[in-house]
PDB file of C-alpha atoms and ligand atoms in Angstrom:
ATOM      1  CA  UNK A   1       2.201  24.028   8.688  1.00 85.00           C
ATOM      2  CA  UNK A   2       2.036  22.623   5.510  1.00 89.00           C
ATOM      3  CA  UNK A   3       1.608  19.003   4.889  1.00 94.00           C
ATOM      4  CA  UNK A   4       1.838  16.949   1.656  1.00 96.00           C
ATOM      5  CA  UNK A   5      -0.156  13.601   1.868  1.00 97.00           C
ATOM      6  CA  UNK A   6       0.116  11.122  -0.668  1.00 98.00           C
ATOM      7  CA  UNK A   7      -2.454   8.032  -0.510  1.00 97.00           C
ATOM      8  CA  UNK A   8      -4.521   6.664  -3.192  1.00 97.00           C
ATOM      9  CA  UNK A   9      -7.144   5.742  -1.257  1.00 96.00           C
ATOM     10  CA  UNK A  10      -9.565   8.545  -2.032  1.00 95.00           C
ATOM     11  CA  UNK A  11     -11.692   8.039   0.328  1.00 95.00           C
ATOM     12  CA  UNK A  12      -8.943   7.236   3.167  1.00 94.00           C
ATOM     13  CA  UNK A  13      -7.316  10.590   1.793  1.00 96.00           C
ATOM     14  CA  UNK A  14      -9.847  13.245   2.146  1.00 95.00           C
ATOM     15  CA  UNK A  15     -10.899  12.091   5.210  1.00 94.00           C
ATOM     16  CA  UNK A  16      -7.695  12.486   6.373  1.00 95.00           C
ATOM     17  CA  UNK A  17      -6.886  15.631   4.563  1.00 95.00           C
ATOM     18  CA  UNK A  18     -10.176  16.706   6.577  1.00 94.00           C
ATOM     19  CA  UNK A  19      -8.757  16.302  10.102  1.00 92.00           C
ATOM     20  CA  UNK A  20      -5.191  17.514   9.259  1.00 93.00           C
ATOM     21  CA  UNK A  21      -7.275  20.365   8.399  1.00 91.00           C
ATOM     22  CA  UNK A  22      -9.338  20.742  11.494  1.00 89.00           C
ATOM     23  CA  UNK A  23      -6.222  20.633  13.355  1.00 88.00           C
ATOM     24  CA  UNK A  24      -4.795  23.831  11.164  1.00 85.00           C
ATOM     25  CA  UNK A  25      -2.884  22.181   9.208  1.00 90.00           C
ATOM     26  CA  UNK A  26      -2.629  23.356   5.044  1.00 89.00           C
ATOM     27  CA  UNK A  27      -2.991  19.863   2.649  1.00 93.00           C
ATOM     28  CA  UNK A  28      -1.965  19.271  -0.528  1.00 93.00           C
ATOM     29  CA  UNK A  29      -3.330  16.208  -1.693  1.00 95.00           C
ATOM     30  CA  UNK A  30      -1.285  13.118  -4.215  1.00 96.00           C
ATOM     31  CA  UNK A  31      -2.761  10.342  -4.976  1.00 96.00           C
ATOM     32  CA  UNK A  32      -0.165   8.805  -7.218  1.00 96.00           C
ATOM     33  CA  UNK A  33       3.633   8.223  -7.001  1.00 97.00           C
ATOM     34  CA  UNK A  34       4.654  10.919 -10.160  1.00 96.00           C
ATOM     35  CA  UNK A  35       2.867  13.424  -9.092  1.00 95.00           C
ATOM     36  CA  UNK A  36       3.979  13.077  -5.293  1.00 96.00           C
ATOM     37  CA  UNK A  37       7.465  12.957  -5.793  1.00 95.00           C
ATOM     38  CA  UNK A  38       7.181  16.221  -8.126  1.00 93.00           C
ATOM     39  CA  UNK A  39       4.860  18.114  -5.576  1.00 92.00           C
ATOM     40  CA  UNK A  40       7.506  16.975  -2.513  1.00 91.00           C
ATOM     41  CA  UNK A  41      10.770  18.425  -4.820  1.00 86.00           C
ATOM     42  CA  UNK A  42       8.839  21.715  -4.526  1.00 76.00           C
ATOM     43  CA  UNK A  43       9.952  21.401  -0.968  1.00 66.00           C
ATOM     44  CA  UNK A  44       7.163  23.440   0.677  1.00 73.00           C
ATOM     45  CA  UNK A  45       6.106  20.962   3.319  1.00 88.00           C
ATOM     46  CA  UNK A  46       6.853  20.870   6.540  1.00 88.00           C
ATOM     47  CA  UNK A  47       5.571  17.168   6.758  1.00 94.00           C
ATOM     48  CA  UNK A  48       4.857  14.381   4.457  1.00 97.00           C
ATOM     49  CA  UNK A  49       2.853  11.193   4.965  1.00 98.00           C
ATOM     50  CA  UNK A  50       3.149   8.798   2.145  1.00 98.00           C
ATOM     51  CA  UNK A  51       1.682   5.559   1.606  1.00 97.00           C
ATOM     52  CA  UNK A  52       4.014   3.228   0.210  1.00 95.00           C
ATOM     53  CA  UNK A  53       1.628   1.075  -2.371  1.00 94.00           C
ATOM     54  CA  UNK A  54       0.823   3.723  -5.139  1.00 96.00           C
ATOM     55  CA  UNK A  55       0.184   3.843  -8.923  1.00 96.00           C
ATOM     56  CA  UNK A  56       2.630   5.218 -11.244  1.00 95.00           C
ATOM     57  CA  UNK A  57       5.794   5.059  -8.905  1.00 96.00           C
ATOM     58  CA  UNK A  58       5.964   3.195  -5.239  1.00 96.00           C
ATOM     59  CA  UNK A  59       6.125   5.228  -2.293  1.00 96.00           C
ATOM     60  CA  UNK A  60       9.782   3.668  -2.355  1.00 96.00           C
ATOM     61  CA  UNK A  61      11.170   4.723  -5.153  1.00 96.00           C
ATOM     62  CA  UNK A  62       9.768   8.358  -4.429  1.00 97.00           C
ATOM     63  CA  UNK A  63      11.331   8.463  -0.983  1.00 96.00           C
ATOM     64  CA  UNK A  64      14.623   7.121  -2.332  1.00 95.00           C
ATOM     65  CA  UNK A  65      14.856   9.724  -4.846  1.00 93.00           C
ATOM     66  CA  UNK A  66      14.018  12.618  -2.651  1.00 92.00           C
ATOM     67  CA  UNK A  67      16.603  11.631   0.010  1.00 89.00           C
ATOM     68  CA  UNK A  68      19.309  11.049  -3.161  1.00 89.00           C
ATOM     69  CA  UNK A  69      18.274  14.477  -3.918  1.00 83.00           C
ATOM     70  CA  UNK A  70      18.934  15.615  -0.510  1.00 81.00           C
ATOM     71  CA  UNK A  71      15.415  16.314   0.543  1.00 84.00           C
ATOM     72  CA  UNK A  72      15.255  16.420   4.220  1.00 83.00           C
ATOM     73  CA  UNK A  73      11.338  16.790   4.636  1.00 89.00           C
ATOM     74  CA  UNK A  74      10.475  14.446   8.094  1.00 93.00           C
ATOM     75  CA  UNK A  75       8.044  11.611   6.120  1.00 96.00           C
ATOM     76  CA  UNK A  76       5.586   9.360   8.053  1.00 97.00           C
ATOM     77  CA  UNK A  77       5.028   6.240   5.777  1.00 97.00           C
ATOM     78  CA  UNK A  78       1.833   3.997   5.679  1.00 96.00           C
ATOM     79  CA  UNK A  79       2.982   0.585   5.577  1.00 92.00           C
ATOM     80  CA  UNK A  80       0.421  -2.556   4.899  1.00 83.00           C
ATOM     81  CA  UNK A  81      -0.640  -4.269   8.549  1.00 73.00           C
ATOM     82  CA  UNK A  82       2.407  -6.614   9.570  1.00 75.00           C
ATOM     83  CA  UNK A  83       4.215  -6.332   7.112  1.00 84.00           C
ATOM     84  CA  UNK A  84       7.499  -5.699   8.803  1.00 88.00           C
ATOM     85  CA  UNK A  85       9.717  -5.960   5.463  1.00 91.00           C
ATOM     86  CA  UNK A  86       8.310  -2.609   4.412  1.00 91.00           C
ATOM     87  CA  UNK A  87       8.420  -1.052   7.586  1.00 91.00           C
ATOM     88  CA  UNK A  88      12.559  -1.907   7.393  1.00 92.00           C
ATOM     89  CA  UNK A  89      12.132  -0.851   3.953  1.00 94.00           C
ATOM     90  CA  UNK A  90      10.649   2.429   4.662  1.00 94.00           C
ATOM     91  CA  UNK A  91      12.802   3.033   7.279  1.00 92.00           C
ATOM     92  CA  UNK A  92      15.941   2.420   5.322  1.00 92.00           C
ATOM     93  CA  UNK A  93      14.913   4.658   2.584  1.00 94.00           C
ATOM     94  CA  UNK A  94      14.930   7.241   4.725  1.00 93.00           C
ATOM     95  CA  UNK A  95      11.473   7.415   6.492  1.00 95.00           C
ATOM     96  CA  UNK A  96      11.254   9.176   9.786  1.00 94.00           C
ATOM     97  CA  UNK A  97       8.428   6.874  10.870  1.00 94.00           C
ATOM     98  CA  UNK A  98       5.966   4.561  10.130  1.00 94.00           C
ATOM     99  CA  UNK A  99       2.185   3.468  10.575  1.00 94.00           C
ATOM    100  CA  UNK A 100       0.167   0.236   9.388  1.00 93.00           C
ATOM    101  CA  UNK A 101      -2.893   0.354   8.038  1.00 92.00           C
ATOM    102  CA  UNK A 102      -5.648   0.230   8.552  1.00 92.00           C
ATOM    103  CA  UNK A 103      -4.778   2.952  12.131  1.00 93.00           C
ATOM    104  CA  UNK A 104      -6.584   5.581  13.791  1.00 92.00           C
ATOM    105  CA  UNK A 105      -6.416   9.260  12.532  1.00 92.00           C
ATOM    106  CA  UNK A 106      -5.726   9.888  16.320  1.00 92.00           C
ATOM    107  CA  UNK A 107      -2.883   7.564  16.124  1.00 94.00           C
ATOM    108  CA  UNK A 108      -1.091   9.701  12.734  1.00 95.00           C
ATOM    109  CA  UNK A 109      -2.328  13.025  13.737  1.00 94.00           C
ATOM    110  CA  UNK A 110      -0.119  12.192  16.969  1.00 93.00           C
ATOM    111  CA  UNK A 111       2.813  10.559  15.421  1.00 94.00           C
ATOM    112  CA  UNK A 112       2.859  13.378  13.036  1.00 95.00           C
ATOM    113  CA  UNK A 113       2.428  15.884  15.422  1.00 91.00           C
ATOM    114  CA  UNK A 114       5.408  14.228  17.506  1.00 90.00           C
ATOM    115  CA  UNK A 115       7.485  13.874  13.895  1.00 91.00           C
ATOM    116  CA  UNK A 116       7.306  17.538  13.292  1.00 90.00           C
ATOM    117  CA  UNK A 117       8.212  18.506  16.795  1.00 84.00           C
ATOM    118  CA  UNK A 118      11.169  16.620  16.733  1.00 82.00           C
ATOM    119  CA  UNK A 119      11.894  17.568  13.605  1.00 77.00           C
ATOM    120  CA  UNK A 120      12.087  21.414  15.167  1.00 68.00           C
ATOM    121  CA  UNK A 121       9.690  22.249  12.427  1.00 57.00           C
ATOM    122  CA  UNK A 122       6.709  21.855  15.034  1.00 50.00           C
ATOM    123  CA  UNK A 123       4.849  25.322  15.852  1.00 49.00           C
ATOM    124  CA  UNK A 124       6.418  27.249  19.191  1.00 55.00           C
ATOM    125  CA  UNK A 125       3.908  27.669  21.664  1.00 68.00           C
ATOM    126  CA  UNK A 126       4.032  31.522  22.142  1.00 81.00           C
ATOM    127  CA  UNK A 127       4.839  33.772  19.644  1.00 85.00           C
ATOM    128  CA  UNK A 128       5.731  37.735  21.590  1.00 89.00           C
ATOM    129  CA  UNK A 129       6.626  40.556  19.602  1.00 90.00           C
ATOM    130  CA  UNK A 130       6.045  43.776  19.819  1.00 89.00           C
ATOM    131  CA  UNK A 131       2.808  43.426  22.078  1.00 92.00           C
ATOM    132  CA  UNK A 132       1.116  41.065  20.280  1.00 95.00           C
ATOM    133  CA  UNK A 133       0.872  37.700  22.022  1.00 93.00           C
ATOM    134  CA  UNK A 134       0.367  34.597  19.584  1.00 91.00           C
ATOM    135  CA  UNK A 135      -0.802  31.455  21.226  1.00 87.00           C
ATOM    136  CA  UNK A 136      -0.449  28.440  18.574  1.00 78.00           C
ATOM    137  CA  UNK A 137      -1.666  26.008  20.873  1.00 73.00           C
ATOM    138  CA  UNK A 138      -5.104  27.857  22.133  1.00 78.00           C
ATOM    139  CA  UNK A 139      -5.039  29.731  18.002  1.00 82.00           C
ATOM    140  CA  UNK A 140      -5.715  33.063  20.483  1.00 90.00           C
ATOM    141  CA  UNK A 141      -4.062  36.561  19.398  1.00 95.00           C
ATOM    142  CA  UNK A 142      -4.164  39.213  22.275  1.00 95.00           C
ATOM    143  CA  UNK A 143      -2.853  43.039  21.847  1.00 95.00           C
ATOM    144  CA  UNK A 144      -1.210  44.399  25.051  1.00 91.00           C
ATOM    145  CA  UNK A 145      -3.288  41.416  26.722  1.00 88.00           C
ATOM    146  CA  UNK A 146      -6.389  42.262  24.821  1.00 94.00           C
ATOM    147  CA  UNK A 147      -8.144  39.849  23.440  1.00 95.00           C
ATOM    148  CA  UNK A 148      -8.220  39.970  19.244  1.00 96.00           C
ATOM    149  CA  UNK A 149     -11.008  38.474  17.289  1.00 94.00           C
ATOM    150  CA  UNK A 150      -9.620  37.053  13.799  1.00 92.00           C
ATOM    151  CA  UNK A 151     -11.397  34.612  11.376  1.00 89.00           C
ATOM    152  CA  UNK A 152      -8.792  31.382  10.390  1.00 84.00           C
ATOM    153  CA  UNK A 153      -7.190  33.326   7.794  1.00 88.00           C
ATOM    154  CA  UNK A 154      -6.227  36.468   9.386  1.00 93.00           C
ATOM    155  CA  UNK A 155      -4.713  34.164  12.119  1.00 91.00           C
ATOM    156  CA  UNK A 156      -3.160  32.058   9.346  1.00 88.00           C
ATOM    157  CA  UNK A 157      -1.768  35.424   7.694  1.00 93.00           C
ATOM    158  CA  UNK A 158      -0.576  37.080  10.905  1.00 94.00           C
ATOM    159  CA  UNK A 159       1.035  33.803  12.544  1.00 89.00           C
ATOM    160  CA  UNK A 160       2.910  33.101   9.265  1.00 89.00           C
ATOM    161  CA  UNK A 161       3.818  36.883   9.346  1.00 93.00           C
ATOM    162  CA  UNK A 162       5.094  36.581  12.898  1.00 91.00           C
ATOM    163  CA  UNK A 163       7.016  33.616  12.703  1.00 83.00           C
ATOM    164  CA  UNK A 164       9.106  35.135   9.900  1.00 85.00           C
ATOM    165  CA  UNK A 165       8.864  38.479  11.775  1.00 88.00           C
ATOM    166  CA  UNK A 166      11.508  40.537  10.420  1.00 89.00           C
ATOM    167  CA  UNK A 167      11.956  39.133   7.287  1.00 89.00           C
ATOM    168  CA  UNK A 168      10.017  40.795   3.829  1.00 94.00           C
ATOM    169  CA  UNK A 169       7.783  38.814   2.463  1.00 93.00           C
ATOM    170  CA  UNK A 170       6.350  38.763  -0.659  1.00 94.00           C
ATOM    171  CA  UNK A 171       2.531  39.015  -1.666  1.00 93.00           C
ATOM    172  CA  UNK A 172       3.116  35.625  -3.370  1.00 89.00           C
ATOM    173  CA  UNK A 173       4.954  33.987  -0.549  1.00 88.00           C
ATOM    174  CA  UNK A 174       2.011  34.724   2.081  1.00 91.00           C
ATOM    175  CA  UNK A 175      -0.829  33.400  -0.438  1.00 89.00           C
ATOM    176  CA  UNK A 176       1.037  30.218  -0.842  1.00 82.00           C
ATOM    177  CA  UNK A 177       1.646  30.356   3.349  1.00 80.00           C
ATOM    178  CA  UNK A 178      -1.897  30.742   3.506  1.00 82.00           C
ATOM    179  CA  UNK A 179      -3.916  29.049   0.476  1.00 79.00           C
ATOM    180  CA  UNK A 180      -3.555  24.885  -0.633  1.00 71.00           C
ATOM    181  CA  UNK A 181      -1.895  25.193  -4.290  1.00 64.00           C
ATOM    182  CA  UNK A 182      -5.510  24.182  -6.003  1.00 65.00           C
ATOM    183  CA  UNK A 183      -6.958  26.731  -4.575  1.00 70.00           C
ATOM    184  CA  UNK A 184      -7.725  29.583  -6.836  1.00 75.00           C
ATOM    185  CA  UNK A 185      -8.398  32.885  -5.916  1.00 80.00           C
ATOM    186  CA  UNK A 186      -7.075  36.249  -7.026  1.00 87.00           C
ATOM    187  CA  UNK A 187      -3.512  36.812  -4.996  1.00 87.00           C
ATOM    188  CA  UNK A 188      -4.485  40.418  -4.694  1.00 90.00           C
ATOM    189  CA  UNK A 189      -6.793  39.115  -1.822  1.00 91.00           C
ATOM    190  CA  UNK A 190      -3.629  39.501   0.538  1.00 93.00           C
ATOM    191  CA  UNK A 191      -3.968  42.731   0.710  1.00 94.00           C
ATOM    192  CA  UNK A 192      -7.355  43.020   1.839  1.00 95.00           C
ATOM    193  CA  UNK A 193      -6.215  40.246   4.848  1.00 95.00           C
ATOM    194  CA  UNK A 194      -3.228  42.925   5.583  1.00 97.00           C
ATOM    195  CA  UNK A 195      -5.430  45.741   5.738  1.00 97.00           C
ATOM    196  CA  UNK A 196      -8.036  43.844   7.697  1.00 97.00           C
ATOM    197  CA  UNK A 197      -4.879  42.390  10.412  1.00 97.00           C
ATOM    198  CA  UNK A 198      -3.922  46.351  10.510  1.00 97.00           C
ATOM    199  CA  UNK A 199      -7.366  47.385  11.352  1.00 97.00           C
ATOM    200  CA  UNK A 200      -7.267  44.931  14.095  1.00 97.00           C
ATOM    201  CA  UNK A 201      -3.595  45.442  15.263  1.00 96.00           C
ATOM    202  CA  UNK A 202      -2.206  48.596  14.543  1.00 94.00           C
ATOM    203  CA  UNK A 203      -1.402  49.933  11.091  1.00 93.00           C
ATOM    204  CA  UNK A 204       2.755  50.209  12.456  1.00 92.00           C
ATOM    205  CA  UNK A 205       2.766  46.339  13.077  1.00 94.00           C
ATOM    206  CA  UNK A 206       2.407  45.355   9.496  1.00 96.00           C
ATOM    207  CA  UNK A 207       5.023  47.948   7.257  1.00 95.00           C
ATOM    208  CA  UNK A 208       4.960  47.618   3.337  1.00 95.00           C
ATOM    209  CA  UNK A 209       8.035  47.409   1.928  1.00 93.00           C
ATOM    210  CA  UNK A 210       7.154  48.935  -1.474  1.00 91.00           C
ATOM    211  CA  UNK A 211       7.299  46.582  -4.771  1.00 90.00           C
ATOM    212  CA  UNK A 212       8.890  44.110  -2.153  1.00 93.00           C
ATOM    213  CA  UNK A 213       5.900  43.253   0.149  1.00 95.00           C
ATOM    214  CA  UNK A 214       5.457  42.837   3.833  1.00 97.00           C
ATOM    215  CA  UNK A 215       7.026  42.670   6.964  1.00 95.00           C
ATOM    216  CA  UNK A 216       6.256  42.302  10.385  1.00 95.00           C
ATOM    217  CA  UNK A 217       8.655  44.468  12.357  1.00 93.00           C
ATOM    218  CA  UNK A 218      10.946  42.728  15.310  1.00 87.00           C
ATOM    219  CA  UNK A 219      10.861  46.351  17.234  1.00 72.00           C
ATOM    220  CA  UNK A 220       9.357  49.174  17.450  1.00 52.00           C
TER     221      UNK A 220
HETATM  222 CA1   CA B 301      -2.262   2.527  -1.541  1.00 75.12          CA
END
């Protein structure tokens, strides 16, 4: 899951970028108006929590234009403490909810959490195909109910396989699944994570679809 959060409020931001991350979630950090609304036409979030008072363009004016643009992205804004005229404001411009600051990270990690399952973009529980058992809520990966031991980023790699199971994917679509867009390392990196998920699962659950990438197989 891939969140966009837009606050310019450093400090306020990478601690919260810190516990969206603990709870598995990818962020891409904003901190002013411009730059979010450019990053959020991208449309590679599944979520988007955007304060509303920001340099360069309000969080507003950003949410207006992405919903005139037809950008259907659920968006948790962070409205100033009783102010109820920006919570209608928010809500009119599209928002799917709201929280004033200052809250608890408890409090948004739950709201969001609740936004994105309603929103039907929230992880299943169990992911089952072809022997391999995905848990999202426990992050466990069994084979033929063996347990399977895989750092964050094989798990990353293999659940973003297996929720597009089926489907080809290319080397440069699973990096960006998998890596925040500053990070920079060398894209050819996937296919040491492929190898390493084939090692662990079977070479036949992961097939190369040559000069097109990878799929994970529905049957076999
Ligand atoms: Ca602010």
């Amino acid at each position: 899951m891939r969140i966009l959060l837009v606050e310019d409020d450093i400090q306020l931001a990478e601690g919260l970028a810190a516990s969206l991350r603990t709870e598995g979630y990818s962020v891409d950090l904003a901190a002013d108006g411009i730059e979010a609304q450019y990053r959020g036409e991208e449309s590679l979030y599944d979520g988007v929590v955007l304060d509303l008072g920001l340099p360069g363009r309000s969080g507003l004016e950003v949410l207006r234009h992405w919903r005139g643009q037809g950008l259907a992205v659920p968006v948790l804004i962070l409205t100033a403490r009783d102010s109820w005229q920006e919570r209608v404001e928010g809500l009119q411009a599209g928002a799917d909810d709201y929280l004033g600051k200052p809250f608890h990270q408890e409090e948004l990690l739950a709201r969001l959490q609740a936004l994105l399952r309603r929103s039907g973009t929230q992880e299943q529980v169990m992911l089952s195909i072809n022997g391999v058992n995905l848990d999202e809520q426990a992050k466990e990966v069994r084979l033929e109910e063996r347990p399977v031991s895989l750092t964050a980023t094989e798990y990353k790699l293999l659940r973003y396989l297996m929720r597009h199971a089926g489907e080809v994917l290319s080397k440069q679509k699973l990096y960006e699944a998998i890596y925040e867009w500053d990070e920079d390392r060398d894209i050819n990196i996937i296919e040491v994570y492929i190898r390493r998920l084939r090692d662990k699962l079977g070479s036949e659950r992961i097939e190369t679809r040559r000069g097109q990438g990878y799929c994970f197989p529905i049957t076999r």
